[in-house]
CSV table of C-alpha atoms in Angstrom, one decimal:
chain,number,residue,atom,x,y,z
A,1,MET,CA,28.4,-75.6,-210.6
A,2,ASN,CA,31.4,-75.5,-212.8
A,3,CYS,CA,35.1,-75.2,-211.9
A,4,MET,CA,36.4,-71.6,-212.3
A,5,ASN,CA,39.8,-73.0,-213.5
A,6,CYS,CA,38.8,-75.3,-216.3
A,7,GLY,CA,35.0,-75.0,-216.5
A,8,ALA,CA,34.4,-78.7,-215.8
A,9,PRO,CA,31.2,-79.7,-213.7
A,10,LEU,CA,32.1,-80.1,-210.0
A,11,THR,CA,31.0,-83.0,-207.8
A,12,GLU,CA,30.7,-83.2,-204.0
A,13,SER,CA,34.5,-83.6,-203.8
A,14,ALA,CA,36.7,-80.8,-202.6
A,15,TYR,CA,38.7,-81.0,-205.8
A,16,CYS,CA,37.9,-80.5,-209.5
A,17,PRO,CA,37.6,-83.9,-211.2
A,18,GLU,CA,39.3,-82.5,-214.2
A,19,CYS,CA,42.2,-80.4,-213.2
A,20,GLY,CA,42.4,-81.3,-209.5
A,21,CYS,CA,42.1,-77.7,-208.4
A,22,ASP,CA,40.8,-77.0,-204.8
A,23,VAL,CA,37.3,-75.8,-205.1
A,24,VAL,CA,36.4,-75.4,-201.4
A,25,VAL,CA,36.6,-71.7,-201.4
A,26,GLN,CA,34.7,-71.4,-204.6
A,27,LYS,CA,31.9,-73.5,-203.2
A,28,GLN,CA,31.8,-71.4,-200.0
A,29,ALA,CA,31.7,-68.2,-202.1
A,30,ILE,CA,28.8,-69.5,-204.1
A,31,VAL,CA,26.9,-70.6,-201.0
A,32,LEU,CA,27.4,-67.1,-199.5
A,33,SER,CA,26.2,-65.5,-202.6
A,34,GLY,CA,23.1,-67.5,-202.4
A,35,LEU,CA,22.7,-66.6,-198.7
A,36,TYR,CA,23.0,-63.0,-199.4
A,37,TYR,CA,20.6,-63.1,-202.3
A,38,ASN,CA,18.0,-64.8,-200.1
A,39,GLN,CA,18.4,-62.0,-197.5
A,40,GLY,CA,18.1,-59.3,-200.3
A,41,LEU,CA,14.9,-61.0,-201.5
A,42,GLU,CA,13.4,-60.9,-198.0
A,43,LYS,CA,14.3,-57.3,-197.6
A,44,ALA,CA,12.9,-56.4,-201.0
A,45,GLU,CA,9.5,-58.0,-200.0
A,46,ILE,CA,9.1,-55.7,-197.1
A,47,ARG,CA,10.3,-52.8,-199.3
A,48,ASP,CA,13.6,-52.4,-197.4
A,49,LEU,CA,15.1,-51.5,-200.9
A,50,SER,CA,18.4,-50.0,-199.5
A,51,GLY,CA,19.0,-53.0,-197.4
A,52,ALA,CA,18.2,-55.3,-200.3
A,53,ILE,CA,20.5,-53.4,-202.5
A,54,ASP,CA,23.4,-53.8,-200.1
A,55,GLN,CA,22.7,-57.6,-199.7
A,56,LEU,CA,22.5,-58.2,-203.4
A,57,LYS,CA,25.8,-56.3,-204.0
A,58,ARG,CA,27.4,-58.5,-201.5
A,59,SER,CA,25.9,-61.6,-203.3
A,60,LEU,CA,27.5,-60.4,-206.5
A,61,LYS,CA,30.7,-59.7,-204.9
A,62,PHE,CA,31.1,-63.4,-204.1
A,63,ASN,CA,29.5,-64.7,-207.3
A,64,LYS,CA,29.2,-62.2,-210.3
A,65,LEU,CA,27.5,-64.9,-212.3
A,66,ASN,CA,24.6,-65.0,-209.9
A,67,VAL,CA,21.9,-64.2,-212.6
A,68,PRO,CA,18.8,-64.1,-210.0
A,69,ALA,CA,20.7,-61.7,-207.8
A,70,ARG,CA,21.7,-59.5,-210.8
A,71,ASN,CA,18.0,-59.5,-212.2
A,72,LEU,CA,16.6,-58.7,-208.7
A,73,LEU,CA,19.1,-55.8,-208.3
A,74,GLY,CA,18.0,-54.4,-211.6
A,75,LEU,CA,14.3,-54.5,-210.6
A,76,ILE,CA,15.1,-52.7,-207.3
A,77,TYR,CA,17.1,-50.0,-209.1
A,78,PHE,CA,14.0,-49.6,-211.5
A,79,GLU,CA,11.7,-49.3,-208.5
A,80,THR,CA,13.9,-46.4,-207.2
A,81,GLY,CA,13.9,-44.6,-210.5
A,82,GLU,CA,17.4,-45.6,-211.4
A,83,VAL,CA,16.6,-46.9,-214.9
A,84,VAL,CA,20.1,-46.7,-216.3
A,85,ALA,CA,21.5,-48.7,-213.4
A,86,ALA,CA,18.7,-51.4,-213.9
A,87,LEU,CA,19.3,-51.6,-217.6
A,88,SER,CA,23.1,-52.1,-216.9
A,89,GLU,CA,22.4,-55.0,-214.6
A,90,TRP,CA,19.9,-56.6,-217.1
A,91,VAL,CA,22.2,-56.3,-220.0
A,92,ILE,CA,25.1,-57.9,-218.0
A,93,SER,CA,22.7,-60.7,-216.9
A,94,LYS,CA,21.7,-61.3,-220.5
A,95,ASN,CA,25.3,-61.6,-221.6
A,96,ILE,CA,25.9,-64.2,-218.8
A,97,GLN,CA,22.8,-66.2,-219.7
A,98,PRO,CA,21.5,-65.5,-223.1
A,99,GLU,CA,18.9,-68.2,-223.2
A,100,GLY,CA,15.9,-68.6,-220.7
A,101,ASN,CA,16.8,-65.3,-218.9
A,102,ILE,CA,13.9,-63.1,-217.7
A,103,ALA,CA,16.1,-60.1,-218.0
A,104,THR,CA,15.6,-60.3,-221.8
A,105,ASP,CA,11.8,-59.7,-221.1
A,106,TYR,CA,12.5,-56.8,-218.9
A,107,ILE,CA,14.7,-55.2,-221.5
A,108,ASN,CA,12.2,-55.8,-224.3
A,109,ARG,CA,9.3,-54.4,-222.3
A,110,LEU,CA,11.3,-51.3,-221.4
A,111,GLN,CA,12.5,-50.7,-224.9
A,112,LYS,CA,9.0,-51.4,-226.5
A,113,ASP,CA,7.6,-48.5,-224.6
A,114,ALA,CA,9.8,-45.9,-226.2
A,115,ASN,CA,7.8,-42.9,-224.9
A,116,LYS,CA,8.2,-44.0,-221.3
A,117,LEU,CA,11.9,-44.6,-221.6
A,118,ASP,CA,12.3,-41.3,-223.3
A,119,THR,CA,10.5,-39.7,-220.5
A,120,ILE,CA,12.7,-41.4,-217.9
A,121,ASN,CA,15.8,-40.3,-219.7
A,122,GLN,CA,14.5,-36.7,-219.8
A,123,THR,CA,13.8,-36.7,-216.1
A,124,ILE,CA,17.4,-37.9,-215.4
A,125,LYS,CA,18.8,-35.0,-217.5
A,126,LYS,CA,16.4,-32.5,-215.9
A,127,TYR,CA,17.5,-33.8,-212.5
A,128,ASN,CA,21.2,-33.1,-213.4
A,129,GLN,CA,20.1,-29.8,-214.6
A,130,ALA,CA,18.2,-29.0,-211.4
A,131,LEU,CA,21.3,-30.2,-209.4
A,132,MET,CA,23.5,-27.8,-211.4
A,133,ASN,CA,20.9,-24.9,-210.7
A,134,CYS,CA,21.2,-25.7,-207.0
A,135,ARG,CA,25.0,-25.3,-207.1
A,136,MET,CA,24.6,-22.1,-209.1
A,137,GLY,CA,22.2,-20.7,-206.4
A,138,HIS,CA,19.1,-20.8,-208.6
A,139,GLU,CA,17.0,-22.7,-206.0
A,140,ASP,CA,13.6,-21.5,-207.2
A,141,VAL,CA,14.2,-22.8,-210.7
A,142,ALA,CA,15.5,-26.1,-209.4
A,143,MET,CA,12.4,-26.5,-207.1
A,144,ILE,CA,10.1,-26.0,-210.2
A,145,GLN,CA,12.2,-28.5,-212.2
A,146,LEU,CA,12.1,-31.1,-209.4
A,147,LYS,CA,8.3,-30.9,-209.0
A,148,LYS,CA,7.9,-31.6,-212.8
A,149,ILE,CA,10.4,-34.4,-212.6
A,150,LEU,CA,8.6,-36.1,-209.8
A,151,ALA,CA,5.3,-35.7,-211.5
A,152,GLN,CA,6.8,-37.6,-214.6
A,153,ASN,CA,9.0,-40.1,-212.6
A,154,PRO,CA,7.4,-40.4,-209.1
A,155,LYS,CA,9.8,-43.2,-208.0
A,156,LEU,CA,13.0,-41.1,-208.2
A,157,ILE,CA,14.4,-41.2,-204.7
A,158,LYS,CA,17.2,-38.6,-205.5
A,159,GLY,CA,14.6,-36.2,-206.7
A,160,TYR,CA,12.6,-36.3,-203.4
A,161,HIS,CA,15.9,-35.9,-201.4
A,162,LEU,CA,17.0,-32.9,-203.4
A,163,LEU,CA,13.5,-31.2,-203.1
A,164,ALA,CA,13.3,-31.9,-199.3
A,165,LEU,CA,16.8,-30.5,-199.0
A,166,LEU,CA,15.7,-27.3,-200.7
A,167,HIS,CA,12.7,-27.0,-198.4
A,168,ILE,CA,14.9,-27.5,-195.4
A,169,HIS,CA,17.2,-24.9,-196.6
A,170,ASN,CA,14.3,-22.5,-197.0
A,171,LYS,CA,13.1,-23.5,-193.5
A,172,GLU,CA,9.9,-25.0,-195.0
A,173,TYR,CA,10.0,-28.0,-192.7
A,174,GLU,CA,6.5,-29.2,-193.1
A,175,LYS,CA,6.8,-29.2,-196.9
A,176,ALA,CA,10.0,-31.2,-196.5
A,177,ARG,CA,8.3,-33.7,-194.2
A,178,LYS,CA,5.5,-34.2,-196.7
A,179,VAL,CA,8.1,-34.9,-199.5
A,180,LEU,CA,10.2,-37.3,-197.3
A,181,LYS,CA,7.1,-39.3,-196.4
A,182,LYS,CA,6.5,-39.9,-200.1
A,183,ALA,CA,10.1,-41.1,-200.4
A,184,ILE,CA,9.8,-43.4,-197.3
A,185,LYS,CA,6.9,-45.1,-199.0
A,186,ILE,CA,9.2,-46.2,-201.8
A,187,ASP,CA,12.2,-47.1,-199.7
A,188,LYS,CA,11.4,-47.7,-195.9
A,189,THR,CA,15.0,-47.8,-194.7
A,190,ASN,CA,16.8,-45.3,-196.9
A,191,THR,CA,19.4,-43.7,-194.7
A,192,THR,CA,19.3,-40.4,-196.5
A,193,THR,CA,15.5,-40.1,-196.1
A,194,LEU,CA,15.7,-41.0,-192.3
A,195,ARG,CA,18.6,-38.6,-191.8
A,196,PHE,CA,16.6,-35.7,-193.3
A,197,LEU,CA,13.5,-36.8,-191.3
A,198,ARG,CA,15.5,-36.5,-188.1
A,199,GLU,CA,16.7,-33.0,-189.1
A,200,VAL,CA,13.1,-32.1,-189.7
A,201,ASP,CA,12.1,-33.5,-186.4
A,202,ALA,CA,14.8,-31.6,-184.6
A,203,GLN,CA,13.9,-28.3,-186.1
A,204,THR,CA,10.1,-28.6,-185.5
A,205,GLY,CA,10.2,-30.4,-182.2
A,206,MET,CA,7.7,-33.0,-183.5
A,207,VAL,CA,8.2,-36.6,-184.3
A,208,THR,CA,7.1,-37.7,-187.8
A,209,SER,CA,4.6,-40.5,-187.7
A,210,LEU,CA,5.2,-42.9,-190.6
A,211,GLU,CA,2.1,-44.8,-189.8
A,212,PRO,CA,-1.5,-44.0,-191.2
A,213,ARG,CA,-3.3,-41.4,-189.2
A,214,PHE,CA,-6.4,-43.6,-188.8
A,215,SER,CA,-6.1,-47.3,-188.4
A,216,MET,CA,-8.8,-49.6,-187.2
A,217,TRP,CA,-6.3,-52.5,-186.7
A,218,SER,CA,-3.3,-50.6,-185.1
A,219,GLY,CA,-1.5,-52.2,-182.3
A,220,LYS,CA,-2.4,-49.4,-180.0
A,221,ALA,CA,-6.1,-49.7,-180.6
A,222,ARG,CA,-5.9,-53.5,-180.0
A,223,ALA,CA,-4.1,-52.8,-176.7
A,224,ASN,CA,-6.7,-50.4,-175.6
A,225,ASP,CA,-9.5,-52.8,-176.5
A,226,ALA,CA,-7.7,-55.5,-174.5
A,227,ALA,CA,-7.1,-53.5,-171.4
A,228,PRO,CA,-9.8,-53.0,-168.8
A,229,SER,CA,-11.8,-49.9,-168.9
A,230,THR,CA,-10.5,-47.3,-166.4
A,231,MET,CA,-11.1,-43.7,-165.3
A,232,VAL,CA,-8.3,-41.5,-164.1
A,233,TYR,CA,-9.0,-38.4,-162.1
A,234,GLN,CA,-7.1,-36.3,-159.4
A,235,SER,CA,-8.4,-35.7,-155.8
A,236,ASP,CA,-6.2,-33.2,-153.9
A,237,ASN,CA,-2.7,-34.5,-154.1
A,238,GLU,CA,-3.7,-38.3,-154.9
A,239,VAL,CA,-4.3,-39.8,-158.2
A,240,VAL,CA,-7.1,-42.2,-158.1
A,241,VAL,CA,-7.7,-44.9,-160.8
A,242,GLN,CA,-11.2,-46.5,-160.8
A,243,PRO,CA,-12.7,-49.1,-163.1
A,244,THR,CA,-15.6,-47.8,-165.1
A,245,SER,CA,-18.8,-49.8,-165.7
A,246,PHE,CA,-20.6,-49.6,-169.0
A,247,ARG,CA,-24.2,-50.3,-170.0
A,248,ASP,CA,-25.2,-53.5,-172.0
A,249,THR,CA,-25.2,-53.4,-175.7
A,250,SER,CA,-27.7,-50.9,-177.1
A,251,LEU,CA,-30.0,-51.0,-179.9
A,252,GLY,CA,-27.8,-48.7,-181.9
A,253,THR,CA,-24.7,-50.9,-181.4
A,254,THR,CA,-26.8,-53.9,-182.6
A,255,LEU,CA,-27.9,-52.2,-185.7
A,256,LEU,CA,-24.3,-51.0,-186.4
A,257,THR,CA,-23.1,-54.6,-186.1
A,258,LEU,CA,-25.7,-56.0,-188.4
A,259,GLY,CA,-24.8,-53.2,-190.9
A,260,MET,CA,-21.2,-54.1,-190.8
A,261,GLY,CA,-21.9,-57.8,-191.2
A,262,LEU,CA,-24.0,-56.9,-194.4
A,263,VAL,CA,-21.1,-54.8,-195.7
A,264,ILE,CA,-18.6,-57.6,-195.0
A,265,GLY,CA,-20.9,-60.2,-196.7
A,266,ALA,CA,-21.2,-58.0,-199.8
A,267,ALA,CA,-17.5,-57.5,-199.9
A,268,MET,CA,-16.9,-61.3,-199.7
A,269,VAL,CA,-19.4,-61.9,-202.5
A,270,TRP,CA,-17.7,-59.3,-204.6
A,271,PHE,CA,-14.3,-60.7,-204.0
A,272,LEU,CA,-15.4,-64.3,-204.6
A,273,PHE,CA,-17.5,-63.9,-207.8
A,274,MET,CA,-16.0,-60.9,-209.5
A,275,PRO,CA,-12.5,-62.4,-210.1
A,276,ALA,CA,-14.0,-65.0,-212.4
A,277,LYS,CA,-16.0,-62.5,-214.4
A,278,THR,CA,-12.9,-60.2,-214.7
A,279,GLN,CA,-10.8,-63.2,-215.9
A,280,SER,CA,-13.5,-64.0,-218.5
A,281,ILE,CA,-13.5,-60.3,-219.7
A,282,ASN,CA,-9.7,-60.3,-219.9
A,283,GLN,CA,-9.5,-63.6,-221.7
A,284,GLU,CA,-11.9,-62.2,-224.4
A,285,ALA,CA,-10.0,-58.9,-224.6
A,286,ASN,CA,-6.6,-60.8,-225.0
A,287,ARG,CA,-8.3,-62.9,-227.9
A,288,LYS,CA,-9.4,-59.9,-229.7
A,289,ILE,CA,-6.1,-58.2,-229.2
A,290,THR,CA,-4.3,-61.3,-230.7
A,291,GLU,CA,-6.6,-61.2,-233.7
A,292,TYR,CA,-6.0,-57.5,-234.2
A,293,SER,CA,-2.2,-58.1,-233.8
A,294,SER,CA,-2.2,-60.7,-236.5
A,295,THR,CA,-4.2,-58.6,-238.9
A,296,ALA,CA,-1.9,-55.6,-238.2
A,297,ALA,CA,1.2,-57.7,-238.8
A,298,ALA,CA,-0.2,-59.0,-242.2
A,299,GLN,CA,-1.0,-55.5,-243.2
A,300,ASN,CA,2.3,-54.2,-242.1
A,301,ALA,CA,4.1,-56.9,-244.2
A,302,GLU,CA,2.1,-56.0,-247.2
A,303,ILE,CA,2.8,-52.3,-246.8
A,304,SER,CA,6.5,-53.1,-246.5
A,305,ARG,CA,6.4,-55.1,-249.7
A,306,LEU,CA,4.7,-52.3,-251.6
A,307,GLU,CA,7.2,-49.7,-250.1
A,308,ASP,CA,10.0,-51.9,-251.4
A,309,GLU,CA,8.5,-52.0,-254.9
A,310,VAL,CA,8.0,-48.2,-254.8
A,311,ASN,CA,11.7,-47.7,-253.7
A,312,THR,CA,12.9,-50.0,-256.5
A,313,SER,CA,10.8,-48.1,-259.0
A,314,LYS,CA,12.3,-44.8,-257.8
A,315,ASP,CA,15.8,-46.2,-258.0
A,316,THR,CA,15.2,-47.3,-261.6
A,317,VAL,CA,13.7,-43.9,-262.6
A,318,GLU,CA,16.5,-42.1,-261.1
A,319,THR,CA,19.2,-44.3,-262.8
A,320,ALA,CA,17.3,-43.7,-266.1
A,321,ASN,CA,17.2,-40.0,-265.6
A,322,GLN,CA,20.9,-39.9,-264.9
A,323,GLN,CA,21.6,-41.9,-268.0
A,324,ILE,CA,19.5,-39.6,-270.0
A,325,GLU,CA,21.2,-36.5,-268.5
A,326,GLU,CA,24.6,-37.9,-269.4
A,327,ALA,CA,23.5,-38.8,-272.9
A,328,ASN,CA,22.2,-35.2,-273.4
A,329,ARG,CA,25.5,-33.8,-272.1
A,330,LYS,CA,27.5,-36.0,-274.3
A,331,ALA,CA,25.3,-35.2,-277.4
A,332,GLY,CA,25.6,-31.5,-276.5
A,333,SER,CA,29.4,-31.9,-276.4
A,334,TYR,CA,29.5,-33.5,-279.8
A,335,GLU,CA,27.2,-31.0,-281.3
A,336,ASN,CA,29.5,-28.1,-280.0
A,337,LEU,CA,32.5,-30.0,-281.3
A,338,ILE,CA,30.9,-30.2,-284.8
A,339,VAL,CA,30.0,-26.5,-284.7
A,340,ALA,CA,33.6,-25.7,-283.6
A,341,SER,CA,35.0,-27.8,-286.3
A,342,ASN,CA,32.9,-26.2,-289.0
A,343,GLU,CA,33.6,-22.6,-287.8
A,344,TYR,CA,37.4,-23.5,-287.5
A,345,ASN,CA,37.4,-24.7,-291.1
A,346,LYS,CA,35.7,-21.5,-292.2
A,347,GLY,CA,38.4,-19.5,-290.4
A,348,SER,CA,36.1,-18.0,-287.7
A,349,PHE,CA,38.2,-18.7,-284.7
A,350,THR,CA,36.1,-16.6,-282.3
A,351,THR,CA,32.8,-18.6,-283.0
A,352,ALA,CA,34.9,-21.9,-282.9
A,353,ALA,CA,36.4,-20.9,-279.5
A,354,SER,CA,32.8,-20.1,-278.2
A,355,ALA,CA,31.5,-23.5,-279.3
A,356,LEU,CA,34.7,-25.2,-278.0
A,357,ALA,CA,34.1,-23.6,-274.5
A,358,ASN,CA,30.8,-25.6,-274.2
A,359,VAL,CA,32.5,-29.0,-274.9
A,360,ASP,CA,33.3,-31.4,-272.1
A,361,PRO,CA,36.5,-33.3,-273.2
A,362,SER,CA,35.8,-36.1,-270.7
A,363,LEU,CA,32.7,-37.2,-272.6
A,364,LEU,CA,34.4,-37.5,-276.0
A,365,SER,CA,35.7,-40.6,-277.7
A,366,VAL,CA,39.4,-41.0,-278.6
A,367,GLU,CA,39.0,-39.8,-282.1
A,368,ALA,CA,36.8,-36.8,-281.0
A,369,LYS,CA,39.2,-36.0,-278.4
A,370,ALA,CA,42.0,-35.7,-281.0
A,371,VAL,CA,39.9,-33.3,-283.1
A,372,TYR,CA,39.2,-31.4,-280.0
A,373,ASP,CA,42.9,-31.1,-279.1
A,374,SER,CA,43.9,-30.1,-282.7
A,375,ILE,CA,41.3,-27.3,-282.7
A,376,TYR,CA,42.0,-26.3,-279.1
A,377,GLU,CA,45.7,-25.6,-279.8
A,378,ASP,CA,44.9,-23.2,-282.6
A,379,VAL,CA,42.1,-21.4,-280.8
A,380,ARG,CA,43.7,-21.5,-277.3
A,381,THR,CA,44.4,-17.7,-277.4
A,382,THR,CA,40.9,-16.9,-278.4
A,383,LEU,CA,39.6,-19.3,-275.7
A,384,PHE,CA,41.8,-17.6,-273.1
A,385,ARG,CA,40.4,-14.2,-274.0
A,386,LYS,CA,36.9,-15.4,-273.8
A,387,PHE,CA,37.3,-17.2,-270.4
A,388,LYS,CA,39.3,-14.1,-269.0
A,389,GLU,CA,36.6,-11.7,-270.1
A,390,ASP,CA,33.6,-13.7,-269.0
A,391,GLY,CA,35.4,-14.6,-265.7
A,392,ILE,CA,36.3,-11.0,-264.9
A,393,ASN,CA,32.6,-9.9,-265.8
A,394,ALA,CA,31.4,-12.6,-263.4
A,395,PHE,CA,33.7,-11.3,-260.7
A,396,ASP,CA,32.5,-7.8,-261.2
A,397,SER,CA,28.9,-9.0,-260.8
A,398,GLU,CA,29.9,-10.8,-257.5
A,399,ASP,CA,29.0,-14.1,-259.0
A,400,TYR,CA,32.1,-15.7,-257.5
A,401,GLU,CA,31.2,-19.3,-258.1
A,402,LYS,CA,30.9,-18.7,-262.0
A,403,ALA,CA,33.9,-16.4,-261.9
A,404,ILE,CA,36.1,-19.2,-260.3
A,405,ASN,CA,35.0,-21.7,-263.0
A,406,LEU,CA,35.7,-19.4,-265.9
A,407,LEU,CA,39.0,-17.9,-264.4
A,408,LYS,CA,40.3,-21.5,-263.9
A,409,GLN,CA,39.7,-22.4,-267.5
A,410,ALA,CA,41.4,-19.1,-268.5
A,411,CYS,CA,44.4,-20.2,-266.4
A,412,ASP,CA,44.4,-23.7,-268.2
A,413,ALA,CA,44.2,-22.0,-271.5
A,414,ALA,CA,46.9,-19.4,-270.9
A,415,SER,CA,50.2,-20.0,-272.5
A,416,GLN,CA,52.0,-18.0,-269.7
A,417,PRO,CA,50.9,-16.8,-266.2
A,418,ASP,CA,48.5,-13.9,-266.5
A,419,TYR,CA,48.4,-11.7,-263.4
A,420,GLU,CA,45.0,-10.2,-263.7
A,421,VAL,CA,43.4,-13.6,-264.2
A,422,MET,CA,45.3,-15.2,-261.3
A,423,ASN,CA,44.6,-12.2,-259.0
A,424,CYS,CA,40.8,-12.2,-259.8
A,425,LEU,CA,40.6,-15.9,-259.3
A,426,ALA,CA,42.4,-15.7,-255.8
A,427,HIS,CA,40.1,-12.8,-254.7
A,428,ALA,CA,37.1,-14.7,-256.0
A,429,TYR,CA,38.1,-17.7,-253.7
A,430,ARG,CA,38.7,-15.2,-250.9
A,431,LEU,CA,35.3,-13.4,-251.2
A,432,SER,CA,33.4,-16.7,-251.5
A,433,GLY,CA,35.0,-17.8,-248.1
A,434,ASP,CA,37.1,-20.6,-249.6
A,435,THR,CA,40.3,-20.1,-247.5
A,436,ALA,CA,42.0,-23.2,-248.9
A,437,GLY,CA,41.4,-22.1,-252.6
A,438,SER,CA,42.5,-18.6,-252.0
A,439,ASP,CA,45.7,-19.8,-250.2
A,440,GLU,CA,46.5,-22.0,-253.2
A,441,ALA,CA,45.7,-19.1,-255.7
A,442,PHE,CA,47.9,-16.5,-253.9
A,443,LEU,CA,50.8,-19.0,-253.5
A,444,ALA,CA,50.6,-19.5,-257.4
A,445,ILE,CA,50.9,-15.7,-257.8
A,446,ILE,CA,53.9,-15.7,-255.4
A,447,GLU,CA,55.6,-18.5,-257.3
A,448,ALA,CA,54.7,-16.9,-260.7
A,449,PHE,CA,56.1,-13.5,-259.9
A,450,PRO,CA,58.8,-13.9,-257.3
A,451,GLY,CA,60.5,-11.0,-255.7
A,452,THR,CA,57.8,-8.4,-257.1
A,453,ARG,CA,55.2,-6.2,-255.4
A,454,ARG,CA,52.7,-8.7,-256.7
A,455,ALA,CA,54.1,-11.4,-254.7
A,456,THR,CA,54.3,-9.1,-251.6
A,457,ASN,CA,50.5,-8.2,-252.0
A,458,ALA,CA,49.7,-11.9,-252.3
A,459,MET,CA,51.6,-12.7,-249.2
A,460,ASP,CA,49.5,-10.2,-247.2
A,461,TYR,CA,46.3,-12.1,-248.2
A,462,LEU,CA,47.6,-15.6,-247.1
A,463,SER,CA,46.1,-17.1,-244.0
A,464,GLU,CA,48.4,-17.6,-241.0
A,465,GLU,CA,48.7,-21.3,-241.5
A,466,ALA,CA,49.6,-21.0,-245.2
A,467,ARG,CA,52.1,-18.2,-244.5
A,468,ALA,CA,53.8,-20.2,-241.8
A,469,ALA,CA,54.0,-23.3,-243.9
A,470,TYR,CA,55.3,-21.2,-246.9
A,471,GLU,CA,58.0,-19.4,-244.8
A,472,GLN,CA,59.2,-22.9,-243.5
A,473,GLY,CA,59.8,-23.8,-247.1
A,474,VAL,CA,60.8,-21.3,-249.8
A,475,THR,CA,60.0,-17.6,-249.3
A,476,PRO,CA,60.2,-14.9,-252.1
A,477,ALA,CA,63.3,-13.4,-250.5
A,478,GLU,CA,65.2,-16.7,-250.9
A,479,ASN,CA,65.1,-16.3,-254.7
A,480,GLY,CA,67.8,-13.6,-254.6
A,481,ASP,CA,65.5,-10.7,-255.9
A,482,ASP,CA,64.7,-7.5,-253.9
A,483,VAL,CA,61.3,-7.5,-252.3
A,484,THR,CA,59.4,-4.4,-251.8
A,485,ALA,CA,58.9,-3.7,-248.2
A,486,PRO,CA,55.4,-4.3,-247.0
A,487,ASP,CA,54.8,-0.6,-246.0
A,488,GLU,CA,55.7,0.4,-249.5
A,489,ALA,CA,53.4,-2.1,-251.4
A,490,VAL,CA,50.2,-1.0,-252.7
A,491,LYS,CA,47.5,-3.1,-250.8
A,492,PRO,CA,44.2,-4.1,-252.4
A,493,GLU,CA,42.3,-1.9,-249.9
A,494,GLU,CA,44.1,1.1,-251.3
A,495,THR,CA,43.0,0.5,-254.9
A,496,GLY,CA,39.3,0.6,-253.9
A,497,ASP,CA,38.3,-2.5,-255.9
A,498,GLY,CA,39.6,-5.2,-253.5
A,499,THR,CA,41.5,-7.1,-256.2
A,500,GLY,CA,44.9,-5.5,-256.0
A,501,GLU,CA,44.8,-4.5,-259.7
A,502,GLY,CA,46.3,-1.1,-259.2
A,503,SER,CA,49.7,-2.5,-258.3
A,504,GLU,CA,52.7,-2.8,-260.6
A,505,ASP,CA,51.8,0.4,-262.5
A,506,GLY,CA,48.4,-0.9,-263.7
A,507,ASP,CA,49.8,-3.8,-265.7
A,508,THR,CA,47.1,-6.5,-265.9
A,509,GLY,CA,49.1,-8.9,-268.1
A,510,SER,CA,52.0,-11.1,-267.3
A,511,GLU,CA,55.2,-9.8,-265.6
A,512,GLU,CA,57.4,-7.8,-267.8
């Protein structure tokens, strides 16, 4: 026992030898915790689980570090089907005493059987669902669910209680009695079970017998055997009780006694000699299981090693493939740059622009990038036209991903904002479901053509969040230009093509 103040070991003295703190109350609390633990253990041995839970909770109230009490409480919770509560107690116990704690074995054994743990978890979820169905008035569905739950988890006390309550509600008292007798076998003193049984007895007028129907060794039978044989009969208004006489033991009784003696002797031989034979068989089975486990462990280790080698090889192949792909892209960019340079020197700007469009500038060296930039500046207009034409064709073909890629390149190559390109790009984003991209593209139109019908049309396509954010900043009306009213603007729906290209008297170029 250690001091709660400084953690020093305590002696028989009423004060801590280290800090001098009065530890009389602490010792009394620990003694009471041990007393309640012993009482809980006694109740658990006679299957008074409710009483045991109450005593163990009191024990932990006085000493929360009482590891045996916490482990026993977890076992009782597990016995009543409360697996989550049991695991909670065992985990707390393991944290209090990490070494030499049997709670570790309980947790490992429960987690090792993943199927059983999953089944128990599913029964808890199904119980909650059945409870919800009862509250919603679906009693038939709840009853079917509870029967399945109790078939999978026959120790769930709450399931028996809810099923019995449904039977009582439907006035099926004998079925309720049968369910409650199963629950009483798990916990003999559960107050809810006993209260439901009293209700069933009150409704049926019959007292529920919790003892076996036929018992050779019941107290009543022993009392009748010990009492003198009597006969009771009524003569007029008097009740006469006379002793009865019986004959001596008959031959049939003698043979019956001999037969019972032979049966008892055979049973004694069975119980005396069979355990040794069973123990020998179990030892041999355990030895074989150990051998098989060792072989399986070695095979699993070898399989893990081979899997690691396979994964390493796959990683190497993927890295090599990535390097090859990057080299091919780089070589292709250089080849297209050479073609573009040759065509440019020949004066064929269109062919040079087509080849330059297939060049990825990020893969070029500094010298090659300089060549690319010099050619790009001269064929920029040709590239713009090519990207614009191909992008609009892709947009018309409803290939919005390709259209977005080409139209973005056209915007980059344009020397000044081009409304047709920007409008097609914005609608390509919108039709592909990219709201953020479409908002950005429409805002670019508003900023490029402020105070025009094009800006008004673009405002109509902004999302509510983007419009609110824009109006809190700078709106087209704040630039000082007149803005066409929304009811006078030509909306994209009115042009029939969904892109709004019919606005501003058909001009598809930049703002005049």
